[in-house]
Tab-separated table of C-alpha atoms in Angstrom:
chain	number	residue	atom	x	y	z
A	1479	MET	CA	194.075	113.680	121.246
A	1480	SER	CA	191.169	115.161	123.068
A	1481	LYS	CA	190.811	115.455	126.769
A	1482	TYR	CA	187.908	112.940	126.756
A	1483	PRO	CA	188.957	109.906	124.771
A	1484	LEU	CA	185.665	108.007	125.534
A	1485	ARG	CA	183.426	110.822	124.330
A	1486	PRO	CA	182.695	109.311	120.862
A	1487	PHE	CA	181.425	106.137	122.540
A	1488	ILE	CA	179.424	107.664	125.411
A	1489	GLN	CA	177.659	110.463	123.511
A	1490	PRO	CA	175.565	108.231	121.182
A	1491	VAL	CA	174.427	106.055	124.088
A	1492	ILE	CA	173.264	109.092	126.061
A	1493	LEU	CA	171.443	110.551	123.067
A	1494	ARG	CA	169.761	107.220	122.345
A	1495	ARG	CA	168.527	106.892	125.906
A	1496	LEU	CA	167.148	110.414	125.908
A	1497	SER	CA	165.375	109.983	122.608
A	1498	ASP	CA	163.970	106.492	123.198
A	1499	LYS	CA	160.365	106.229	124.537
A	1500	PRO	CA	159.675	104.191	127.638
A	1501	LYS	CA	158.817	100.582	126.839
A	1502	LEU	CA	155.242	99.397	127.358
A	1503	SER	CA	154.582	96.861	130.048
A	1504	ASN	CA	153.701	93.284	129.124
A	1505	LYS	CA	150.634	93.288	131.375
A	1506	PRO	CA	147.222	93.653	129.575
A	1507	SER	CA	145.685	97.063	130.182
A	1508	ASN	CA	142.056	95.870	130.391
A	1509	THR	CA	142.413	93.352	133.205
A	1510	PRO	CA	140.756	93.275	135.630
A	1511	ARG	CA	137.612	94.235	133.707
A	1512	PRO	CA	136.030	97.513	134.661
A	1513	PRO	CA	132.493	97.385	136.109
A	1514	LYS	CA	131.077	99.126	132.994
A	1515	ASP	CA	131.660	96.105	130.763
A	1516	PRO	CA	128.682	93.872	129.890
A	1517	PRO	CA	128.297	90.421	131.424
A	1518	ASP	CA	130.072	87.541	129.716
A	1519	GLU	CA	126.947	85.632	128.624
A	1520	GLY	CA	123.246	86.258	128.101
A	1521	TYR	CA	123.430	90.020	127.667
A	1522	GLN	CA	120.445	90.824	125.415
A	1523	PRO	CA	118.691	93.990	126.672
A	1524	THR	CA	115.456	95.119	125.010
A	1525	SER	CA	115.919	98.863	125.573
A	1526	VAL	CA	118.396	101.499	126.714
A	1527	ASP	CA	117.087	102.874	130.003
A	1528	HIS	CA	118.783	106.256	130.240
A	1529	GLU	CA	117.381	109.748	129.844
A	1530	GLY	CA	120.568	111.271	128.370
A	1531	ILE	CA	120.823	108.942	125.340
A	1532	ASP	CA	118.665	108.783	122.241
A	1533	VAL	CA	119.123	105.423	120.486
A	1534	ALA	CA	118.126	104.999	116.846
A	1535	PRO	CA	115.638	102.168	116.206
A	1536	PHE	CA	118.066	100.241	113.954
A	1537	VAL	CA	120.793	100.146	116.675
A	1538	ARG	CA	120.747	97.178	119.018
A	1539	PRO	CA	120.424	97.959	122.730
A	1540	SER	CA	123.200	95.437	123.389
A	1541	SER	CA	125.632	97.992	121.895
A	1542	PHE	CA	125.383	99.928	125.180
A	1543	ARG	CA	126.414	98.933	128.660
A	1544	GLN	CA	124.166	98.495	131.653
A	1545	PHE	CA	123.287	101.672	133.541
A	1546	SER	CA	122.735	101.993	137.262
A	1547	GLY	CA	119.663	104.147	136.606
A	1548	PRO	CA	118.112	106.648	134.200
A	1549	ASP	CA	119.831	109.543	136.037
A	1550	GLU	CA	123.382	108.094	135.973
A	1551	LYS	CA	126.087	110.661	135.165
A	1552	LEU	CA	127.675	109.641	131.875
A	1553	GLY	CA	130.698	111.901	131.815
A	1554	PRO	CA	131.991	115.425	132.430
A	1555	GLY	CA	129.445	117.774	130.900
A	1556	ALA	CA	127.769	115.021	128.810
A	1557	GLY	CA	124.040	115.175	128.163
A	1558	LYS	CA	121.332	116.468	125.827
A	1559	ALA	CA	121.231	119.925	127.417
A	1560	LEU	CA	124.934	120.010	128.366
A	1561	PRO	CA	128.009	121.184	126.392
A	1562	TYR	CA	129.130	117.672	125.340
A	1563	LYS	CA	126.242	116.415	123.189
A	1564	ASN	CA	127.768	113.044	122.301
A	1565	SER	CA	126.698	111.505	125.578
A	1566	SER	CA	126.379	108.020	124.023
A	1567	TYR	CA	130.200	107.810	123.955
A	1568	PHE	CA	130.156	107.225	127.725
A	1569	GLY	CA	127.570	104.445	127.340
A	1570	TYR	CA	129.642	102.072	125.167
A	1571	HIS	CA	131.456	98.976	126.380
A	1572	ARG	CA	134.413	96.989	125.010
A	1573	PHE	CA	132.335	95.134	122.420
A	1574	SER	CA	130.228	98.080	121.231
A	1575	PHE	CA	132.363	98.535	118.121
A	1576	MET	CA	131.698	94.943	117.074
A	1577	GLU	CA	127.945	95.249	117.669
A	1578	LEU	CA	127.773	98.442	115.606
A	1579	MET	CA	129.786	96.860	112.791
A	1580	VAL	CA	127.344	93.931	112.661
A	1581	THR	CA	124.362	96.296	112.405
A	1582	THR	CA	126.016	98.300	109.616
A	1583	VAL	CA	126.698	95.102	107.641
A	1584	GLU	CA	123.067	94.014	108.024
A	1585	LEU	CA	121.817	97.411	106.868
A	1586	ARG	CA	124.164	97.288	103.880
A	1587	ASP	CA	122.891	93.852	102.857
A	1588	GLU	CA	119.264	94.979	103.192
A	1589	ARG	CA	119.974	97.998	101.023
A	1590	ARG	CA	121.565	95.821	98.356
A	1591	LEU	CA	118.546	93.518	98.356
A	1592	ASP	CA	116.242	96.529	98.003
A	1593	GLY	CA	118.025	97.561	94.812
A	1594	GLY	CA	120.234	100.238	96.320
A	1595	LEU	CA	117.386	102.046	98.029
A	1596	GLN	CA	117.598	102.930	101.660
A	1597	ALA	CA	115.273	100.889	103.846
A	1598	ALA	CA	112.520	102.761	105.600
A	1599	ILE	CA	113.806	102.894	109.160
A	1600	GLU	CA	111.284	105.268	110.670
A	1601	ALA	CA	107.734	106.063	109.734
A	1602	ASP	CA	107.676	109.155	107.565
A	1603	GLU	CA	105.872	112.062	109.074
A	1604	GLU	CA	102.681	112.969	107.312
A	1605	PRO	CA	103.253	116.218	105.429
A	1606	GLU	CA	100.821	119.067	105.574
A	1607	GLY	CA	97.857	118.772	103.263
A	1608	GLY	CA	97.806	114.977	103.356
A	1609	GLU	CA	94.105	114.759	102.527
A	1610	ALA	CA	94.532	116.871	99.390
A	1611	GLN	CA	97.448	114.717	98.276
A	1612	LEU	CA	95.391	111.574	98.850
A	1613	GLU	CA	92.586	112.960	96.732
A	1614	THR	CA	94.977	113.840	93.911
A	1615	MET	CA	96.547	110.390	94.146
A	1616	LYS	CA	93.105	108.769	93.933
A	1617	LYS	CA	92.258	110.857	90.880
A	1618	LEU	CA	95.525	109.884	89.207
A	1619	GLU	CA	94.898	106.225	90.013
A	1620	GLY	CA	91.435	106.454	88.477
A	1621	GLU	CA	92.859	108.067	85.330
A	1622	CYS	CA	95.546	105.378	85.095
A	1623	ASP	CA	92.925	102.644	85.508
A	1624	ALA	CA	90.824	104.202	82.738
A	1625	ILE	CA	93.845	104.387	80.424
A	1626	LEU	CA	94.737	100.763	81.126
A	1627	ALA	CA	91.140	99.679	80.524
A	1628	ASN	CA	91.085	101.511	77.183
A	1629	GLN	CA	94.370	99.896	76.193
A	1630	ALA	CA	93.017	96.456	77.119
A	1631	LYS	CA	89.868	97.105	75.084
A	1632	LYS	CA	91.907	98.176	72.086
A	1633	ALA	CA	94.070	95.068	72.363
A	1634	GLU	CA	90.976	92.848	72.555
A	1635	GLU	CA	89.421	94.632	69.592
A	1636	ALA	CA	92.613	94.194	67.602
A	1637	LYS	CA	92.662	90.478	68.393
A	1638	ALA	CA	88.989	90.151	67.484
A	1639	SER	CA	89.503	92.056	64.221
A	1640	ALA	CA	92.440	89.803	63.338
A	1641	LYS	CA	90.305	86.719	63.962
A	1642	GLU	CA	87.462	88.194	61.909
A	1643	GLU	CA	89.797	88.908	59.019
A	1644	LYS	CA	90.934	85.308	59.052
A	1645	CYS	CA	87.317	84.132	59.152
A	1646	LEU	CA	86.276	86.535	56.373
A	1647	GLN	CA	88.768	85.029	54.011
A	1648	ALA	CA	87.173	81.607	54.543
A	1649	MET	CA	83.566	82.900	54.098
A	1650	SER	CA	81.488	82.564	50.977
A	1651	ASP	CA	79.755	85.451	49.187
A	1652	GLU	CA	76.407	84.932	50.938
A	1653	GLU	CA	78.006	84.730	54.384
A	1654	LEU	CA	79.942	87.907	53.649
A	1655	LYS	CA	76.731	89.716	52.724
A	1656	GLU	CA	75.014	88.631	55.959
A	1657	TRP	CA	78.056	89.623	57.988
A	1658	CYS	CA	78.106	93.058	56.330
A	1659	LYS	CA	74.410	93.564	57.061
A	1660	LYS	CA	74.918	92.708	60.724
A	1661	LYS	CA	77.841	95.101	60.933
A	1662	GLU	CA	75.793	97.899	59.407
A	1663	GLU	CA	72.957	97.261	61.846
A	1664	ASP	CA	75.357	97.270	64.779
A	1665	ILE	CA	76.911	100.540	63.592
A	1666	LYS	CA	73.488	102.145	63.203
A	1667	LYS	CA	72.465	100.996	66.692
A	1668	LYS	CA	75.650	102.430	68.206
A	1669	GLU	CA	75.152	105.730	66.410
A	1670	GLN	CA	71.517	105.879	67.569
A	1671	GLU	CA	72.572	105.169	71.156
A	1672	LYS	CA	75.211	107.888	70.971
A	1673	LYS	CA	72.666	110.386	69.651
A	1674	GLU	CA	70.206	109.484	72.413
A	1675	ASP	CA	72.918	109.855	75.040
A	1676	ILE	CA	73.871	113.255	73.633
A	1677	LYS	CA	70.221	114.374	73.635
A	1678	LYS	CA	69.754	113.210	77.222
A	1679	LYS	CA	72.867	115.060	78.331
A	1680	GLU	CA	71.749	118.217	76.552
A	1681	GLN	CA	68.286	117.992	78.133
A	1682	GLU	CA	69.794	117.478	81.561
A	1683	LYS	CA	72.061	120.485	81.051
A	1684	LYS	CA	69.111	122.633	79.937
A	1685	GLU	CA	67.049	121.516	82.933
A	1686	ASP	CA	69.918	122.276	85.294
A	1687	ILE	CA	70.349	125.732	83.737
A	1688	LYS	CA	66.624	126.419	84.039
A	1689	LYS	CA	66.589	125.292	87.667
A	1690	LYS	CA	69.553	127.497	88.504
A	1691	GLU	CA	67.966	130.491	86.783
A	1692	GLN	CA	64.675	129.849	88.608
A	1693	GLU	CA	66.489	129.601	91.942
A	1694	LYS	CA	68.315	132.852	91.234
A	1695	LYS	CA	65.054	134.578	90.382
A	1696	GLU	CA	63.373	133.257	93.516
A	1697	ALA	CA	66.345	134.310	95.636
A	1698	THR	CA	66.765	137.782	94.141
A	1699	CYS	CA	63.224	138.787	93.233
A	1700	ALA	CA	60.708	136.682	95.155
A	1701	PRO	CA	57.133	136.652	93.801
A	1702	LYS	CA	55.297	139.642	95.254
A	1703	GLU	CA	51.766	140.931	94.977
A	1704	LYS	CA	50.161	141.379	91.578
A	1705	ASN	CA	51.277	144.522	89.754
A	1706	ILE	CA	48.921	147.470	90.253
A	1707	GLN	CA	48.894	148.185	86.529
A	1708	ASP	CA	47.522	144.727	85.777
A	1709	MET	CA	44.719	144.988	88.396
A	1710	SER	CA	41.109	145.694	87.591
A	1711	ASP	CA	39.021	148.446	89.280
A	1712	GLU	CA	37.521	146.105	91.874
A	1713	GLU	CA	40.870	144.597	92.752
A	1714	LEU	CA	42.353	148.071	93.134
A	1715	LYS	CA	39.569	149.100	95.525
A	1716	GLU	CA	40.054	145.988	97.673
A	1717	TRP	CA	43.803	146.483	97.680
A	1718	CYS	CA	43.420	150.140	98.751
A	1719	LYS	CA	41.022	149.177	101.556
A	1720	LYS	CA	43.443	146.561	102.877
A	1721	LYS	CA	46.318	149.006	102.783
A	1722	GLU	CA	44.281	151.661	104.674
A	1723	GLU	CA	43.254	149.114	107.318
A	1724	ASP	CA	46.837	147.971	107.752
A	1725	ILE	CA	48.031	151.575	108.112
A	1726	LYS	CA	45.342	152.337	110.702
A	1727	LYS	CA	46.197	149.217	112.686
A	1728	LYS	CA	49.884	150.099	112.713
A	1729	GLU	CA	49.179	153.686	113.821
A	1730	GLN	CA	46.859	152.471	116.596
A	1731	GLU	CA	49.459	149.972	117.800
A	1732	LYS	CA	52.104	152.700	117.881
A	1733	LYS	CA	49.832	154.997	119.892
A	1734	ASP	CA	48.963	152.243	122.349
A	1735	ALA	CA	52.627	151.322	122.738
A	1736	THR	CA	54.064	154.846	123.074
A	1737	CYS	CA	51.457	156.797	125.015
A	1738	ALA	CA	49.077	154.415	126.766
A	1739	PRO	CA	46.646	156.173	129.144
A	1740	LYS	CA	47.522	155.508	132.743
A	1741	GLU	CA	45.370	156.074	135.824
A	1742	LYS	CA	46.244	158.763	138.308
A	1743	ASN	CA	47.799	157.577	141.553
A	1744	ILE	CA	45.291	157.237	144.413
A	1745	GLN	CA	47.568	159.073	146.833
A	1746	ASP	CA	47.589	162.176	144.603
A	1747	MET	CA	43.763	162.293	144.259
A	1748	ASN	CA	41.473	164.743	146.020
A	1749	ASP	CA	38.414	163.712	148.018
A	1750	GLU	CA	36.118	164.352	145.090
A	1751	GLU	CA	38.322	162.430	142.673
A	1752	LEU	CA	38.473	159.533	145.119
A	1753	LYS	CA	34.664	159.430	145.348
A	1754	VAL	CA	34.328	159.402	141.571
A	1755	TRP	CA	36.957	156.701	141.248
A	1756	CYS	CA	35.264	154.519	143.878
A	1757	GLN	CA	31.890	154.923	142.161
A	1758	LYS	CA	33.416	153.830	138.829
A	1759	LYS	CA	35.006	150.803	140.429
A	1760	GLU	CA	31.704	149.803	142.065
A	1761	GLU	CA	29.895	150.165	138.755
A	1762	ASP	CA	32.504	148.032	136.978
A	1763	ILE	CA	32.215	145.342	139.639
A	1764	LYS	CA	28.408	145.343	139.404
A	1765	LYS	CA	28.592	145.073	135.608
A	1766	LYS	CA	30.931	142.101	135.812
A	1767	GLU	CA	28.681	140.362	138.368
A	1768	GLN	CA	25.648	140.970	136.193
A	1769	GLN	CA	27.460	139.561	133.142
A	1770	ASN	CA	28.472	136.473	135.104
A	1771	LYS	CA	24.874	135.932	136.275
A	1772	ASN	CA	23.544	136.294	132.746
A	1773	GLU	CA	26.044	133.764	131.445
A	1774	GLU	CA	25.115	131.309	134.203
A	1775	THR	CA	21.394	131.620	133.450
A	1776	LYS	CA	22.022	131.092	129.738
A	1777	ASN	CA	24.051	127.981	130.447
A	1778	CYS	CA	21.326	126.596	132.717
A	1779	LYS	CA	18.631	127.235	130.109
A	1780	GLU	CA	20.705	125.566	127.408
A	1781	LYS	CA	21.228	122.510	129.603
A	1782	GLU	CA	17.480	122.267	130.383
A	1783	ALA	CA	16.633	122.613	126.690
A	1784	ALA	CA	19.102	119.864	125.837
A	1785	GLU	CA	17.703	117.533	128.533
A	1786	LYS	CA	13.952	118.013	127.761
A	1787	PRO	CA	13.830	116.329	124.329
A	1788	LYS	CA	15.639	113.322	125.712
A	1789	CYS	CA	13.020	112.884	128.433
A	1790	GLU	CA	10.155	113.323	125.948
A	1791	THR	CA	11.593	110.694	123.603
A	1792	ASP	CA	11.946	108.249	126.493
A	1793	GLU	CA	8.270	108.763	127.510
A	1794	ASN	CA	7.076	108.273	123.901
A	1795	LYS	CA	8.960	105.025	123.721
A	1796	LYS	CA	7.290	103.812	126.936
A	1797	ASP	CA	3.838	104.675	125.605
């Protein structure tokens, strides 16, 4: 017998109590409702008004709670530029999980209806070189249209040929001869048209080549004066005279421009030089006055001569 006869009964009870977890209370943990929960009815916001949350366009704004303002603190260190980037976690309410599940189910159904393809949620950004891609797409569309048109023509021709074969079997010998003649004429016309088109294209190409060559010649070697070797003796003399006159004019212009004669300053002149200068100025002034008087007298005489015949004609008429 041991000293503690009740030990086998007490030890399991103690161990059980130590190992058992505390029982949860029967009271609901979410009552009373916290102030961050949405209202009971009529909660249908149109946007999420908070600067720290970026909401995707396919997510309903009702999946987030109401915020006191755009600057409300969401949580410890939560924000776009803060360590905890998942700031939307602090914007959910009790029914957010249900709202998000509904949106995922809707997206899944839309994808199934679209044949397994993901629906276009956001507008795709235009890649670089969009204009070039559009041009290539237009070219491809034009080529596809041409191919389809050719295929349609071939199908129509095949149908028409099948109908003609059926009709040919029912024709008589004379009708067959007439039909053959018409076919030959049509073939000849088509061949003639093709030849004319080819000739026109060749002529256009030749004209374009000639124009380009002419433009190159005009651009590179513009038409200059007649070659000296092809000139006659008289033309050579005239050409030499013109060249000499042009050279003389250019030399005279250079002399006038570089070293034009300037008058001596009046302050640096002597008494004799001043007298000579004053005499020259007086003579120049007198010459100008005399020229002006002569011009005035000429003008007066011309006016009198123009008025006299008019007066004489008037008197003759009176007589």
